[in-house]
mmCIF file of C-alpha atoms in Angstrom:
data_model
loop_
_atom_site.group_PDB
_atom_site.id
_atom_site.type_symbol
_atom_site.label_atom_id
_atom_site.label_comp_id
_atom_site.label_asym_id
_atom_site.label_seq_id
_atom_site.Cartn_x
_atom_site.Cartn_y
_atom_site.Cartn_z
ATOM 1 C CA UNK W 1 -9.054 45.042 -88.149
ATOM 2 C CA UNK W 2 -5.725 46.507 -88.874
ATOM 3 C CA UNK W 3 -5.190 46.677 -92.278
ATOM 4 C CA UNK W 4 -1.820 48.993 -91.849
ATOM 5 C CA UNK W 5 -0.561 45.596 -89.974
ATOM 6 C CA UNK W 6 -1.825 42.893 -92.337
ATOM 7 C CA UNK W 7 -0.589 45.359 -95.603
ATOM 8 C CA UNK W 8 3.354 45.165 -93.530
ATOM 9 C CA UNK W 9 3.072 41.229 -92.735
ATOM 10 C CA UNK W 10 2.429 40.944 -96.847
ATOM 11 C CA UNK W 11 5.285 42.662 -97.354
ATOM 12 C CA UNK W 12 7.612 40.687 -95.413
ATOM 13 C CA UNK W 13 6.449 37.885 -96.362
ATOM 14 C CA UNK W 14 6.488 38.442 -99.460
ATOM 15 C CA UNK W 15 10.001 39.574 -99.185
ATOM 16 C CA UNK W 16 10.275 36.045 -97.380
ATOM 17 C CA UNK W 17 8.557 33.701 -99.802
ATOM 18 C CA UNK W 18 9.269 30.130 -97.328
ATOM 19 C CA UNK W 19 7.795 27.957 -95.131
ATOM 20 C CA UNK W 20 10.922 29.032 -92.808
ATOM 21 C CA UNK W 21 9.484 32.679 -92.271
ATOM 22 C CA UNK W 22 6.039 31.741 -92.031
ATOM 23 C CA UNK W 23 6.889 29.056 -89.334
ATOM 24 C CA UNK W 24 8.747 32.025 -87.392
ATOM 25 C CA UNK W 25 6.097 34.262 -87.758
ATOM 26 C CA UNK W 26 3.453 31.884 -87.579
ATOM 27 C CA UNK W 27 1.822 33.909 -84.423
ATOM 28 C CA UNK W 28 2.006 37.273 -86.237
ATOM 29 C CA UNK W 29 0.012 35.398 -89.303
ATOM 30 C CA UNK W 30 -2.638 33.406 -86.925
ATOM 31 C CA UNK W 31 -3.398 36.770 -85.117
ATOM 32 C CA UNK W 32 -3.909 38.744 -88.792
ATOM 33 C CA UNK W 33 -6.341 35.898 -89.932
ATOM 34 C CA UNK W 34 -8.122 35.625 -86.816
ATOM 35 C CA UNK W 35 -8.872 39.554 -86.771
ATOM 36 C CA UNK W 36 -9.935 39.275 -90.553
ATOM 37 C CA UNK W 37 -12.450 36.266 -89.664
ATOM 38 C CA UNK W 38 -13.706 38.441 -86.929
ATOM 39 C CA UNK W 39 -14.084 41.592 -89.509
ATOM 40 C CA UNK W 40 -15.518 39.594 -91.795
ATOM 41 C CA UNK W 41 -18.267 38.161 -89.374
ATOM 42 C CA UNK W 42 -18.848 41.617 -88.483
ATOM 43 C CA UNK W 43 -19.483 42.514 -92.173
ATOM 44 C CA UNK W 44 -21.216 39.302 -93.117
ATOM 45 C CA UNK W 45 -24.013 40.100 -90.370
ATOM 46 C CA UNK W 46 -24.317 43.848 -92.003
ATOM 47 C CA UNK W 47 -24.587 42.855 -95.313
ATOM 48 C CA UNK W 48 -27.061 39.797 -94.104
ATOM 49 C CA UNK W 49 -29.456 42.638 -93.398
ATOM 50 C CA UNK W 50 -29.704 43.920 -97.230
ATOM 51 C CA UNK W 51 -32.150 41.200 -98.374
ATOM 52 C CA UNK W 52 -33.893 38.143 -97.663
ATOM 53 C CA UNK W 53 -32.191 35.731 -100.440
ATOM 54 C CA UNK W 54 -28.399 36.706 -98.357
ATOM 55 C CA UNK W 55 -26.477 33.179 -97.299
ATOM 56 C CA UNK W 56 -24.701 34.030 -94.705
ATOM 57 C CA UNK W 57 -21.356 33.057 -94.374
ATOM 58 C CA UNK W 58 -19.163 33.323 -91.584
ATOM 59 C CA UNK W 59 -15.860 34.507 -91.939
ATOM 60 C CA UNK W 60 -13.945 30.774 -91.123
ATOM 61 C CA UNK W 61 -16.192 30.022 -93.889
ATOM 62 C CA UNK W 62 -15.566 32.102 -95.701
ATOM 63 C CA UNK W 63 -11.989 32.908 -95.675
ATOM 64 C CA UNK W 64 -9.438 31.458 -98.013
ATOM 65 C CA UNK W 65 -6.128 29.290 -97.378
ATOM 66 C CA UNK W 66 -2.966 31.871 -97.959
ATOM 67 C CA UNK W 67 -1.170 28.917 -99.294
ATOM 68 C CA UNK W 68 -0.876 28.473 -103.206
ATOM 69 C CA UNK W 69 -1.726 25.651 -104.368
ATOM 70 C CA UNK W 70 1.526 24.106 -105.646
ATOM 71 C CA UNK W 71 0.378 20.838 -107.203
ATOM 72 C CA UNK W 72 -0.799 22.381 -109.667
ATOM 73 C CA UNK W 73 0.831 25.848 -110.057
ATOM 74 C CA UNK W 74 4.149 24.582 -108.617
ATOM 75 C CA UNK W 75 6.039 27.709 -110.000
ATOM 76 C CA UNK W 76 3.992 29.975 -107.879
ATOM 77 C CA UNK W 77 5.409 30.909 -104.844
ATOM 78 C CA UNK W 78 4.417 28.957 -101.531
ATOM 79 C CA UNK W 79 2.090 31.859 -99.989
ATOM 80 C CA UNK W 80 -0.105 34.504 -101.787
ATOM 81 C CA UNK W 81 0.136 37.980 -101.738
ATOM 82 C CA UNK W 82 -3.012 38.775 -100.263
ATOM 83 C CA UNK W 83 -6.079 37.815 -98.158
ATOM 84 C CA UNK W 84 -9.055 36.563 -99.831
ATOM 85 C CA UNK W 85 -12.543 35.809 -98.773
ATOM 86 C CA UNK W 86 -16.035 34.846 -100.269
ATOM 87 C CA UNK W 87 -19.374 36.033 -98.649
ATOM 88 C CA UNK W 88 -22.635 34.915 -99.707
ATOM 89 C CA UNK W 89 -21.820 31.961 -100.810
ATOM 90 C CA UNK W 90 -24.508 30.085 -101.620
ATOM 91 C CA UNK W 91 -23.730 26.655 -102.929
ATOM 92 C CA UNK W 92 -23.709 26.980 -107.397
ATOM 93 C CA UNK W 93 -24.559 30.525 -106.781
ATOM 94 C CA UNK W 94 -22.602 33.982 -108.292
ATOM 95 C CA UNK W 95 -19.533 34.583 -106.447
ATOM 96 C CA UNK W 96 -19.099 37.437 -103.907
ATOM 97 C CA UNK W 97 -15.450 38.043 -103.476
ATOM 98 C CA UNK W 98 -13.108 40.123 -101.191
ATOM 99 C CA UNK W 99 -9.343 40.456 -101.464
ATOM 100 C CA UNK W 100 -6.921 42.812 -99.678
ATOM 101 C CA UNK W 101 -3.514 42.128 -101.190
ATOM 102 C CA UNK W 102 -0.158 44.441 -102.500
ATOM 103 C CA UNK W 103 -0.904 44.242 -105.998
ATOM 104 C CA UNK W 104 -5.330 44.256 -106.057
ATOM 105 C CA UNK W 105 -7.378 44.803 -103.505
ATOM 106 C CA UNK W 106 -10.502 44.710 -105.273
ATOM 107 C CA UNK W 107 -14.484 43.372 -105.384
ATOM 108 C CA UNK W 108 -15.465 41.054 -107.443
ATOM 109 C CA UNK W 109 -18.497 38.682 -108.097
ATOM 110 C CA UNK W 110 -20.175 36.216 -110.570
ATOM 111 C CA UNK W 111 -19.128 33.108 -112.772
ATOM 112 C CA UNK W 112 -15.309 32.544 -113.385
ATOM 113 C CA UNK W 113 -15.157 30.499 -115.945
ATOM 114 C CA UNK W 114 -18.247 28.078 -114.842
ATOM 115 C CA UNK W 115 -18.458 24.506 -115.804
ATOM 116 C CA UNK W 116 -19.771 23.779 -119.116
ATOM 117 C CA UNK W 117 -23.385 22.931 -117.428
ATOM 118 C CA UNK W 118 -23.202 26.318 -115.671
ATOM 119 C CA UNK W 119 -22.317 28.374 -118.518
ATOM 120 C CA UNK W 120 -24.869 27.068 -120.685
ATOM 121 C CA UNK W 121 -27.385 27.682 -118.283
ATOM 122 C CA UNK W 122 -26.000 31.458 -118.171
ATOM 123 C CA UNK W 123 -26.626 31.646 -122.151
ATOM 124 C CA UNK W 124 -29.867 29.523 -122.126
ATOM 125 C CA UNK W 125 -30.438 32.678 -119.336
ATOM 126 C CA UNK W 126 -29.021 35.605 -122.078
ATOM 127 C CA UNK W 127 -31.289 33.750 -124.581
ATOM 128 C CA UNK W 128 -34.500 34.137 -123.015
ATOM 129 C CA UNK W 129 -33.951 37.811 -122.135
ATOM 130 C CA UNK W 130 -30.580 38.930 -122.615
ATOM 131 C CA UNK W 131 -31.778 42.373 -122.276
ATOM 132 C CA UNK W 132 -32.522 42.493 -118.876
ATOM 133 C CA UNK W 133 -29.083 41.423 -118.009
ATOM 134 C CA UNK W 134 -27.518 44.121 -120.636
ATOM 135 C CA UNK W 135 -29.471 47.080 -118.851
ATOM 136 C CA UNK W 136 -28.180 45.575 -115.462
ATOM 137 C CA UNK W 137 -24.677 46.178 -117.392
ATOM 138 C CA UNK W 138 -25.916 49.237 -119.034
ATOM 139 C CA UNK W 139 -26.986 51.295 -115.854
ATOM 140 C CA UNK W 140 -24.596 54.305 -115.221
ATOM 141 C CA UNK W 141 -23.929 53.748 -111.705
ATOM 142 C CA UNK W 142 -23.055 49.993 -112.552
ATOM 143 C CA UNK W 143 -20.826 51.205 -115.437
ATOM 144 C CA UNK W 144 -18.929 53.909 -112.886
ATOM 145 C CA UNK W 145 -18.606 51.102 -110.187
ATOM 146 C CA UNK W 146 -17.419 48.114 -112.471
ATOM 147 C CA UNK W 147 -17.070 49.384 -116.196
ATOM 148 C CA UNK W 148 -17.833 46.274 -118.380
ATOM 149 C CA UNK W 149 -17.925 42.390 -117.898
ATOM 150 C CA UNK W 150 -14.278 41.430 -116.515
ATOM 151 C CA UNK W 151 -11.951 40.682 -119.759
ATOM 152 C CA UNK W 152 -11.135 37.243 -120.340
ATOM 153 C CA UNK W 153 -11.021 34.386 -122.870
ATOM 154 C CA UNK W 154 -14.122 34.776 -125.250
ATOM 155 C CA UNK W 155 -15.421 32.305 -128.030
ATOM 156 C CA UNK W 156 -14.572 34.016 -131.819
ATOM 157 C CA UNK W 157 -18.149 33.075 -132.796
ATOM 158 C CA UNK W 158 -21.304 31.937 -131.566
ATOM 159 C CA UNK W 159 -21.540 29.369 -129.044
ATOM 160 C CA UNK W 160 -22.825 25.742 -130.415
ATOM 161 C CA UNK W 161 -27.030 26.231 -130.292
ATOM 162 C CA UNK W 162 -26.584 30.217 -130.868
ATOM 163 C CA UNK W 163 -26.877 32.139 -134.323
ATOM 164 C CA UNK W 164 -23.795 34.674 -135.235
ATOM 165 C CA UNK W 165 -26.490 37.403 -135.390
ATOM 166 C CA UNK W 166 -28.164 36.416 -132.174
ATOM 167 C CA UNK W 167 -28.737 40.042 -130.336
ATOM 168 C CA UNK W 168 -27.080 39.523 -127.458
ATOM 169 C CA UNK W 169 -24.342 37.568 -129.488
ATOM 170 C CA UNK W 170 -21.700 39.733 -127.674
ATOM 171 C CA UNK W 171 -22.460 38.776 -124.242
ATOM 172 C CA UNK W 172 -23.203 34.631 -125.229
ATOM 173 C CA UNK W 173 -19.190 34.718 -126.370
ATOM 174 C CA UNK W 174 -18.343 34.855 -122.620
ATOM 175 C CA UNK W 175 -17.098 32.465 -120.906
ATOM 176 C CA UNK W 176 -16.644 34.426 -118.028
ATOM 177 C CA UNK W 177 -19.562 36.409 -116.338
ATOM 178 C CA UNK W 178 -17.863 38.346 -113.532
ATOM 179 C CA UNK W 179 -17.197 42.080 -112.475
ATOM 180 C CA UNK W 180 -14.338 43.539 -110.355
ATOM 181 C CA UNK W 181 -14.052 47.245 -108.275
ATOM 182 C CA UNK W 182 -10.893 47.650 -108.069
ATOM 183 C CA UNK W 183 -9.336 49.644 -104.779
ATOM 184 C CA UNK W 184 -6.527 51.374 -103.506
ATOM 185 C CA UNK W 185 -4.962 50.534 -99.979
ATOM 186 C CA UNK W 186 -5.211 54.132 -99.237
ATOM 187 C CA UNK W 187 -9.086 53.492 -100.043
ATOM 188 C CA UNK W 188 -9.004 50.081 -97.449
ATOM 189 C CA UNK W 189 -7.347 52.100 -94.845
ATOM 190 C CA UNK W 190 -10.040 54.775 -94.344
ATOM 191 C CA UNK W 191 -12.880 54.585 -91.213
ATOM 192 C CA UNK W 192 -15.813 54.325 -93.893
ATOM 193 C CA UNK W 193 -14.409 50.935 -95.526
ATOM 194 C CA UNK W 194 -16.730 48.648 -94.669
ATOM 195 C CA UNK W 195 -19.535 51.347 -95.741
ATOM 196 C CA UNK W 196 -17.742 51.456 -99.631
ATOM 197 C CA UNK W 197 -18.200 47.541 -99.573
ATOM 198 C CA UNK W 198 -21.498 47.430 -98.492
ATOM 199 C CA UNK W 199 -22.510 50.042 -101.188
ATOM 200 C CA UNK W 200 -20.323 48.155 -104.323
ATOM 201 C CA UNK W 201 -22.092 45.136 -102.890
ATOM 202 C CA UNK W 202 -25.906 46.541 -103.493
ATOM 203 C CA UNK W 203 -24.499 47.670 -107.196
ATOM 204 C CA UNK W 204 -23.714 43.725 -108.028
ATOM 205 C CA UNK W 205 -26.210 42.642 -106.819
ATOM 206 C CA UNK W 206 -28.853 42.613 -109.550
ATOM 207 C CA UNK W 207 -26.199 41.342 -111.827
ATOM 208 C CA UNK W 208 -25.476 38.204 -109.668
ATOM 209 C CA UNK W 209 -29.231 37.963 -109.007
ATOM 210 C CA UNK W 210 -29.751 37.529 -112.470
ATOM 211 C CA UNK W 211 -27.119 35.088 -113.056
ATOM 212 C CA UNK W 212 -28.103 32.881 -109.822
ATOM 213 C CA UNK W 213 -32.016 32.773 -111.597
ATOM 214 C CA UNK W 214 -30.238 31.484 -114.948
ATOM 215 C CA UNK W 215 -28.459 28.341 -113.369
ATOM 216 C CA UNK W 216 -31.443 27.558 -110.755
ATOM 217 C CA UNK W 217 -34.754 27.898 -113.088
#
């Protein structure tokens, strides 16, 4: 995969923000995404080896539309900035995410923002031993890889069902359970890429191990 190529067609089109450009450089794009399905079967059959609970996923599976979706963001513009892809992706499972873009390329994985049945299941999960999942989030090599639980909207106090001095009151106020590595492009241009994502990988997955056993027990 050349990543030096699909980081310049981002730029243009980026520069080119229409239907107009893509349609002229519709070959250039349809060559980019077939190399990235190809690099991400490659890397789906790797990380398939890790353990037995992987889904595999291949990468026209896998791989997401570069088209926003303008019904309901119709002030974005018409094409992302970026490539995206989930592996692993187990139906109602914890997200394993790839993007390569110009502003993130990053790793991310877990719940964003889960349906209301989902996220309870997550804090019914936290209730029962909330501790296991805060030494998952505690461990120093997790903490160097991801720092904390990805920012987002949280609930002022305790969810409905939870006490305000519940112990693990900090982590039921999420409504997000998700982690992100973020990366340079220098970082997705060197030879041992596809090593660095194998090896962030292995670090979430306990965390998104524990989240799947919350929402299927």
């Amino acid at each position: 995969m050349d990543f030096k190529d699909l980081f310049r067609f981002l730029e243009e089109l980026q520069q080119n923000n229409n239907k107009e450009w893509m349609d002229a450089n519709r070959k250039w794009y349809r060559s980019l995404r077939h190399d990235f399905t190809v690099w991400l079967d490659d890397l789906d059959l790797t990380m398939a080896q890790l353990h037995d609970d992987y889904y595999p996923t291949p990468g026209k599976k896998g791989i997401n539309r570069i088209n926003n979706n303008l019904m309901f963001h119709p002030n974005k513009p018409v094409y992302k900035d970026h490539f995206g892809a989930g592996l692993d992706k187990a139906p109602q499972t914890a997200d394993f995410y790839i993007e390569i873009g110009l502003k993130n390329c990053l790793l991310a994985g877990g719940f964003w923002r889960p349906d209301p049945k989902t996220l309870r299941s997550i804090r019914e999960g936290i209730d029962y031993d909330g501790e296991v999942l805060q030494e998952i989030l505690d461990k120093p090599s997790f903490q160097k890889t991801f720092g904390n639980l990805y920012e987002d909207e949280k609930l002022t106090n305790a969810p409905k069902g939870f006490s305000n001095d519940h112990p693990h009151i900090d982590l039921l106020k999420n409504k997000t359970f998700a982690v992100v590595h973020e990366m340079t492009q220098k970082e997705v241009l060197q030879p041992n890429f596809k090593e660095k994502i194998v090896k962030v990988y292995q670090e979430m997955l306990p965390f998104r191990q524990y989240l799947n056993r919350t929402v299927t027990v």
